[in-house]
CSV table of C-alpha atoms and ligand atoms in Angstrom, one decimal:
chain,number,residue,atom,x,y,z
A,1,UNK,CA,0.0,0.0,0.0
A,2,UNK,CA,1.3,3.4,-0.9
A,3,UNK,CA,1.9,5.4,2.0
A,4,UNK,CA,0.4,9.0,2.1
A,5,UNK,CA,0.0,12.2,4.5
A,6,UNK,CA,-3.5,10.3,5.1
A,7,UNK,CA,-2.3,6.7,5.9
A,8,UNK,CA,0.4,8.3,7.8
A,9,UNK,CA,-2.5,10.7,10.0
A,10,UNK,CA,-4.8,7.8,10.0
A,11,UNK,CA,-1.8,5.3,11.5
A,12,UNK,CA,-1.9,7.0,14.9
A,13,UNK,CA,-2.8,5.1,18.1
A,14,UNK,CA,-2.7,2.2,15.6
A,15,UNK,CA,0.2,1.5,14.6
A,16,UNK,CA,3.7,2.5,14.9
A,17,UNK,CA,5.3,5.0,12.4
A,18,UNK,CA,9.0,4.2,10.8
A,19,UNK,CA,10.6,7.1,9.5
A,20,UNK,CA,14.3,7.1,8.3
A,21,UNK,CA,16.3,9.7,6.5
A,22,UNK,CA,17.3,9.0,2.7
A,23,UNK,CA,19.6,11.5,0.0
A,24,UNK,CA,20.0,9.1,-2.8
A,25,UNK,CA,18.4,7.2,-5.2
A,26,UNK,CA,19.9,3.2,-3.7
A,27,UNK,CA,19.2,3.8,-0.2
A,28,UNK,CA,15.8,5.1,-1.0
A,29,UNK,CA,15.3,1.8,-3.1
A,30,UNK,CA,16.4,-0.2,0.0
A,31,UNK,CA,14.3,1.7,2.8
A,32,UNK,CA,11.3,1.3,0.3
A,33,UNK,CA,11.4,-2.4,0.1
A,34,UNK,CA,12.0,-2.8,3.6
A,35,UNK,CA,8.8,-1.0,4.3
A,36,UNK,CA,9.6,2.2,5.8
A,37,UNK,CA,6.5,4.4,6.2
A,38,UNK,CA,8.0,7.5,4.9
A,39,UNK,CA,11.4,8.7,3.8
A,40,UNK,CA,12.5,12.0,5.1
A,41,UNK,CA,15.2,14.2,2.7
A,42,UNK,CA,16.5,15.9,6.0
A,43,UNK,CA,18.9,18.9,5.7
A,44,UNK,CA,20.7,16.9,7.6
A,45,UNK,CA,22.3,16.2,4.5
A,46,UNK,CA,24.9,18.8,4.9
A,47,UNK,CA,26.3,17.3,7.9
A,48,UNK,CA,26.0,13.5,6.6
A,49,UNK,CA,26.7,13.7,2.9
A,50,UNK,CA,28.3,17.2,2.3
A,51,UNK,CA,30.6,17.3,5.5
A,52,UNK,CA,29.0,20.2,7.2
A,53,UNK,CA,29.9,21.0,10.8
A,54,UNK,CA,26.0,21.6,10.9
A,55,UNK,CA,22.9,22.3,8.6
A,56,UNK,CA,23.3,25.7,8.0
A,57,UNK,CA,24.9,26.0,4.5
A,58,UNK,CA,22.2,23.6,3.3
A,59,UNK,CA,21.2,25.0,-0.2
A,60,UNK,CA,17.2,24.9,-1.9
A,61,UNK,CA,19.4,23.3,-4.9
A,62,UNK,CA,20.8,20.7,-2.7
A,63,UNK,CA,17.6,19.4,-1.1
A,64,UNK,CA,16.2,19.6,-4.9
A,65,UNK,CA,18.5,17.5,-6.3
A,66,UNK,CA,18.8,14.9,-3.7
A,67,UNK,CA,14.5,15.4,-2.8
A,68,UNK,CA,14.4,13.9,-6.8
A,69,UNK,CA,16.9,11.3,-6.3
A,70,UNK,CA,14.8,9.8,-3.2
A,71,UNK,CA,11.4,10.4,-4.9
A,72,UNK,CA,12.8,8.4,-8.0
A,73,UNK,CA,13.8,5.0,-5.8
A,74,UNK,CA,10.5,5.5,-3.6
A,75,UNK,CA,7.9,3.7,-4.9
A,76,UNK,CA,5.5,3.1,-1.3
A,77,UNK,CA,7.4,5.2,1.3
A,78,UNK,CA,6.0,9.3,1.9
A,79,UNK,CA,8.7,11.3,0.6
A,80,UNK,CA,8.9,14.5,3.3
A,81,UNK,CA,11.8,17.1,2.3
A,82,UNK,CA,13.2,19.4,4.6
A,83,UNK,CA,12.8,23.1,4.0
A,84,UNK,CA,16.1,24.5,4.5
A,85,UNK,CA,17.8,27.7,6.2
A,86,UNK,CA,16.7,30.8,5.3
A,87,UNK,CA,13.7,29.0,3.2
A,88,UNK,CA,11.1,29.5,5.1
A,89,UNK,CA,12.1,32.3,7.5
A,90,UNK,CA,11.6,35.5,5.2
A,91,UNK,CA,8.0,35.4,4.5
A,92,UNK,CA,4.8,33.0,3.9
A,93,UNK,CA,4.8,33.9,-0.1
A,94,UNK,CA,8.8,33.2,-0.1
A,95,UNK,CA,8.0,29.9,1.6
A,96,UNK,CA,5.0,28.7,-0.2
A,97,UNK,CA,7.5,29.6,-3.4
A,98,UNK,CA,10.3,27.3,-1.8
A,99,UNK,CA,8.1,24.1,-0.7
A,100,UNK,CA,6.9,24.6,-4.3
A,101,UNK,CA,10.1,23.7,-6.0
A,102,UNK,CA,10.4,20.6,-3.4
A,103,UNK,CA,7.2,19.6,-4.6
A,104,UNK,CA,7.5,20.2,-8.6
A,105,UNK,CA,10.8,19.8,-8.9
A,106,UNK,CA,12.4,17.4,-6.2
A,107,UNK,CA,8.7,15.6,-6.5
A,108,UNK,CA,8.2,15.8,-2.7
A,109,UNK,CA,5.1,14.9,-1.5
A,110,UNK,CA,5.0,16.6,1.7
A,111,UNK,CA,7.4,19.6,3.6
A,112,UNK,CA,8.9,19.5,6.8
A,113,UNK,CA,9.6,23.0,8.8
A,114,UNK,CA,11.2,23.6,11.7
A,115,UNK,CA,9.6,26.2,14.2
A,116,UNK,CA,6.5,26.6,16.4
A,117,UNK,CA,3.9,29.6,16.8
A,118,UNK,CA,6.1,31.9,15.1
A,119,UNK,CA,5.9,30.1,11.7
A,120,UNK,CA,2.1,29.5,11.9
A,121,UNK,CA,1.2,32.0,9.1
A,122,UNK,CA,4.1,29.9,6.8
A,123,UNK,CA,2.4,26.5,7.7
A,124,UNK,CA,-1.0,28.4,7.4
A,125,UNK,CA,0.0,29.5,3.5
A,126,UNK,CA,1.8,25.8,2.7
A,127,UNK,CA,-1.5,24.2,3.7
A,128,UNK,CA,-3.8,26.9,1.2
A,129,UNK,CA,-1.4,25.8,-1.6
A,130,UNK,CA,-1.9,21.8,-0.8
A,131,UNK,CA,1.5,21.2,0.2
A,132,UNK,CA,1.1,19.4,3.1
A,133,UNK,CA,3.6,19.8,6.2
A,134,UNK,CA,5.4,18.2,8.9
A,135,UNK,CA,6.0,20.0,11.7
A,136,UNK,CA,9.5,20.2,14.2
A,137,UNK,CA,9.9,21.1,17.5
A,138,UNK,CA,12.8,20.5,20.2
A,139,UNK,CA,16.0,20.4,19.1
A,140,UNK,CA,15.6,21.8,15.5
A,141,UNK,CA,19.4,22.3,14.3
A,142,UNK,CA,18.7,25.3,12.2
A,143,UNK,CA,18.6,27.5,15.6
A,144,UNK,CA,21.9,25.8,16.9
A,145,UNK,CA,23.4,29.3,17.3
A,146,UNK,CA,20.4,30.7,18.9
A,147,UNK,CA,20.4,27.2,21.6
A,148,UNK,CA,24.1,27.5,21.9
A,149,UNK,CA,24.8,23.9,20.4
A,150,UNK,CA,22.8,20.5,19.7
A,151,UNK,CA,21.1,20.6,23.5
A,152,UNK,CA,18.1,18.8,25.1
A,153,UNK,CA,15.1,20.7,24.8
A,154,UNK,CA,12.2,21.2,26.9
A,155,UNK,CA,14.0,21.1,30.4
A,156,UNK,CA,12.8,23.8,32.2
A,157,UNK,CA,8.6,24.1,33.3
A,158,UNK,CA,8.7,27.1,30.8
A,159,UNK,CA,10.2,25.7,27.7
A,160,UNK,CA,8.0,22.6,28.5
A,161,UNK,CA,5.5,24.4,28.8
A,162,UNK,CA,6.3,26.6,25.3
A,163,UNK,CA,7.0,23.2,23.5
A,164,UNK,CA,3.9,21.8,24.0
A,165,UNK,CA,2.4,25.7,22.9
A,166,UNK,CA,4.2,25.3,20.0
A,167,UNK,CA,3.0,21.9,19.0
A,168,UNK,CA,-0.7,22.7,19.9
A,169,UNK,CA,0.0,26.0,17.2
A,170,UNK,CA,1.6,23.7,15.2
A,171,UNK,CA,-1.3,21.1,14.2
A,172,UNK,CA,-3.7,24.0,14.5
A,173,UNK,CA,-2.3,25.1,11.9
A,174,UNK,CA,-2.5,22.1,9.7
A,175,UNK,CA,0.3,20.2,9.9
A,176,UNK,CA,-0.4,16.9,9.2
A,177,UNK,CA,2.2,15.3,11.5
A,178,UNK,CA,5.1,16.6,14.0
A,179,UNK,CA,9.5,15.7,14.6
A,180,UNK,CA,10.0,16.0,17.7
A,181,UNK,CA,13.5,16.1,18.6
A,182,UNK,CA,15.6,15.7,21.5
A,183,UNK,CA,12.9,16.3,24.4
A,184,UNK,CA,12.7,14.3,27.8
A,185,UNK,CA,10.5,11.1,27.0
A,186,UNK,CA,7.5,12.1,29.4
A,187,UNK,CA,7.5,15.7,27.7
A,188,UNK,CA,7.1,13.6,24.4
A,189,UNK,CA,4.7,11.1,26.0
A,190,UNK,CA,2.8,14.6,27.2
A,191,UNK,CA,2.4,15.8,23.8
A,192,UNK,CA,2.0,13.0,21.9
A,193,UNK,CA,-1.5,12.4,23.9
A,194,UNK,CA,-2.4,15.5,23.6
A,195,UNK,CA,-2.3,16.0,19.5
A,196,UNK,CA,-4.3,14.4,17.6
A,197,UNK,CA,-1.9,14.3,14.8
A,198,UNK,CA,1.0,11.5,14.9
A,199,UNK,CA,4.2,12.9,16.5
A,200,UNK,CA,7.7,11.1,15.2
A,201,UNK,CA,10.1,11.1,17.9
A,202,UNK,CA,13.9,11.5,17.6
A,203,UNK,CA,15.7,11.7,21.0
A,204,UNK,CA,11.8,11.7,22.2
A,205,UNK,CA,11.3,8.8,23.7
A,206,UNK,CA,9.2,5.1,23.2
A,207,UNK,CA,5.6,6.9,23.4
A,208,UNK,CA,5.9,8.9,20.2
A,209,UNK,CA,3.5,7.4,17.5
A,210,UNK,CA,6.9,6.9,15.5
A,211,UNK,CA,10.7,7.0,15.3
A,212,UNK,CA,13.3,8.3,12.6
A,213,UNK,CA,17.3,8.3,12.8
A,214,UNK,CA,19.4,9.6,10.4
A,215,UNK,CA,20.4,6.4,8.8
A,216,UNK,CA,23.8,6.2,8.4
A,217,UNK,CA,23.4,6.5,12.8
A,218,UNK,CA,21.1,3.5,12.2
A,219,UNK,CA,22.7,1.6,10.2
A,220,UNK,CA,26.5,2.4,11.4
A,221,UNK,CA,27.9,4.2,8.6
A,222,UNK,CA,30.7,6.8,9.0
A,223,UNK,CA,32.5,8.0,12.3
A,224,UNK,CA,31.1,10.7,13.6
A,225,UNK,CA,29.8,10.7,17.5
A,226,UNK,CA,26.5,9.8,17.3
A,227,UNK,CA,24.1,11.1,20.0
A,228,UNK,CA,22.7,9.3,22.9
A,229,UNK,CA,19.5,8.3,21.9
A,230,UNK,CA,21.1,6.8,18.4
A,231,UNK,CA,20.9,2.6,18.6
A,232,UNK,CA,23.8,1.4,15.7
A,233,UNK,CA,21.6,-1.5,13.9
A,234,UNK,CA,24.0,-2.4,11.2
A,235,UNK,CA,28.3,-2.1,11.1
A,236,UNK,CA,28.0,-0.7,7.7
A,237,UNK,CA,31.2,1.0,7.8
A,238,UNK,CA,33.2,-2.3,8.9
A,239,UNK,CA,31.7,-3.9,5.9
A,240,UNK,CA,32.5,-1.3,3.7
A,241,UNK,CA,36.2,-0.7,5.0
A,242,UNK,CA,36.8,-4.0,4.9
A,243,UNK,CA,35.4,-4.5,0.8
A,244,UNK,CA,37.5,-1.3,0.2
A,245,UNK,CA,40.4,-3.4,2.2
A,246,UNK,CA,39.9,-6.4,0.4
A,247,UNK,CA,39.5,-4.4,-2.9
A,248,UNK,CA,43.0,-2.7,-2.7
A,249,UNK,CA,44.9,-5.6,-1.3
A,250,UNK,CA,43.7,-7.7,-4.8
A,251,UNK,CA,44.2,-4.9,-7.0
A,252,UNK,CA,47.7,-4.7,-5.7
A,253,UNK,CA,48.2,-8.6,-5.9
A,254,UNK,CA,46.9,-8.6,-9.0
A,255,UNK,CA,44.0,-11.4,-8.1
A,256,UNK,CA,41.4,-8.9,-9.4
A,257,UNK,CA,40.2,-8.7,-11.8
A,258,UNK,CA,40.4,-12.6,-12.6
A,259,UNK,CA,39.4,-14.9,-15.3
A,260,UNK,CA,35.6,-14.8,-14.1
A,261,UNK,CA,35.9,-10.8,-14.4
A,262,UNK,CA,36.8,-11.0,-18.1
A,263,UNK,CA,35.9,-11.1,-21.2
A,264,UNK,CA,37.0,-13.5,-23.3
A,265,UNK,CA,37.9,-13.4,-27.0
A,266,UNK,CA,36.8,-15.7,-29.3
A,267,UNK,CA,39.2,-18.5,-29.9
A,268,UNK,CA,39.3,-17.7,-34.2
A,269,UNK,CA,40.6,-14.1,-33.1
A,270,UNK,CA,43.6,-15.2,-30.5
A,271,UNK,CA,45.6,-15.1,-33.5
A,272,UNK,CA,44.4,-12.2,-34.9
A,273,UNK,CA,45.4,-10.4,-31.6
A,274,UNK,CA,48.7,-12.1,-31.4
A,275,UNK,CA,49.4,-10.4,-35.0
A,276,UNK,CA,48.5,-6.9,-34.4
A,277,UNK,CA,50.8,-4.7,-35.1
B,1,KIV,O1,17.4,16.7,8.9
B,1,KIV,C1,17.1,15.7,9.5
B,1,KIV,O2,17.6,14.6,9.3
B,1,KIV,C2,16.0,15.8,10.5
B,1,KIV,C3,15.9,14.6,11.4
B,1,KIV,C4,17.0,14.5,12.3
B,1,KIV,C5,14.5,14.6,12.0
B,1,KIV,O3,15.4,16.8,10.5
């Protein structure tokens, strides 16, 4: 069954959501055929595939280009693309211009937007122009200046209190589902009941209608220090270093490419070949 921003609302309290990251056309292959519910083209992208200290230089014609990649290996997942910095922060007409592209050209079928009650009238306009979006609250990286690093939100009574504000503005609004990163679990178990709309956790917590990791943290790809709340499910970057080991040591040794990696010639031109001038 395809998966849509319906199946996905209508999934709450029913069944449990799976959300992973994707930025490329083989992994999204993969995550579709292993069922994932929706594939999310975070900016996150800058930091995993571009080398980015943080999301910040994370361009409209990156998430494009890799939005349509994903789309193109997704056949049943959601694809959800981030807006990035500065894309939705000018003005509702500038956004609703921006999720546009992510929608006609990177053939996303829904946005995702980071921000609470001060990005209602963006999430207000998104919704007139039937582009359907994903809230984000907590630990949203885009404001890692403005929160001083990647920190645990919602730890005082009063940004408690303005988290679960913001997510009450934020389905009011329309969104069709909320990311909530990086919050204390009952905070997340808090406003999970309280919406009606399914709330994805990250760093949130078991009671969230669904999970997503960045997938090269799920799947143990690359070296970077993963946070806390990050479980490894695969060693894909032992497997790969040691291909790229075994690779180099045969190239050297000269066992590959071997007779099963090439193409004969047929026996009436061995001579031919052994003449050629
Ligand atoms: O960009 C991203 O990958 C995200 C997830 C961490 C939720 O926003």
């Amino acid at each position: 069954m395809k998966n849509t921003v319906a199946t996905v609302r209508e999934a709450k309290g029913h069944e449990k959501l799976v959300m992973l990251t994707a930025y490329d056309y083989s992994v999204a292959r993969i995550m579709d055929k292993a069922g994932v519910n929706a594939l999310l083209v975070g900016d996150s992208l800058g930091m995993v595939m571009l080398g980015y200290p943080d999301t910040l230089s994370v361009t409209m014609d990156d998430m494009v280009r890799h939005c349509a990649a994903v789309a193109r290996g997704a056949q049943k997942a959601l694809v959800v693309c981030d807006m990035p910095y500065m894309s939705c922060h000018i003005s509702p007409a500038e956004t609703v211009r921006n999720a546009g592209r992510l929608v006609a050209e990177g053939h996303a079928q829904a946005v995702k937007l980071e921000g609470g009650a001060d990005f209602v009238a963006d999430i207000r306009a998104l919704v007139r122009a039937s582009i359907p979006v994903m809230g984000h609250l907590g630990l949203t990286p885009q404001s890692v200046n403005a929160f001083g690093g990647f920190k645990v939100q919602g730890k005082t009574k009063e940004d408690a209190q303005r988290l679960l504000d913001d997510a009450r503005a934020v389905e009011a609004a329309g969104a069709f589902a909320l990311t909530l990163e990086c919050v204390p679990a009952p905070l997340a178990e808090r406003i999970t009941r309280e919406l009606a709309i399914p709330v994805i956790g990250i760093g949130a917590g078991a009671a969230c209608d669904g999970q997503v990791l960045v997938w090269q943290d799920m799947a143990g790809l690359g070296d970077r220090q993963v946070p806390r709340f990050v479980k490894g499910f695969g060693k894909l970057g032992e497997c790969l270093f040691d291909a790229v080991s075994t690779y180099a040591r045969e190239v050297r040794n000269g066992i590959f490419p071997g007779p099963d990696q090439c193409y004969p010639l047929p026996e009436s031109l061995d001579e031919v070949i052994r003449q050629l001038k």
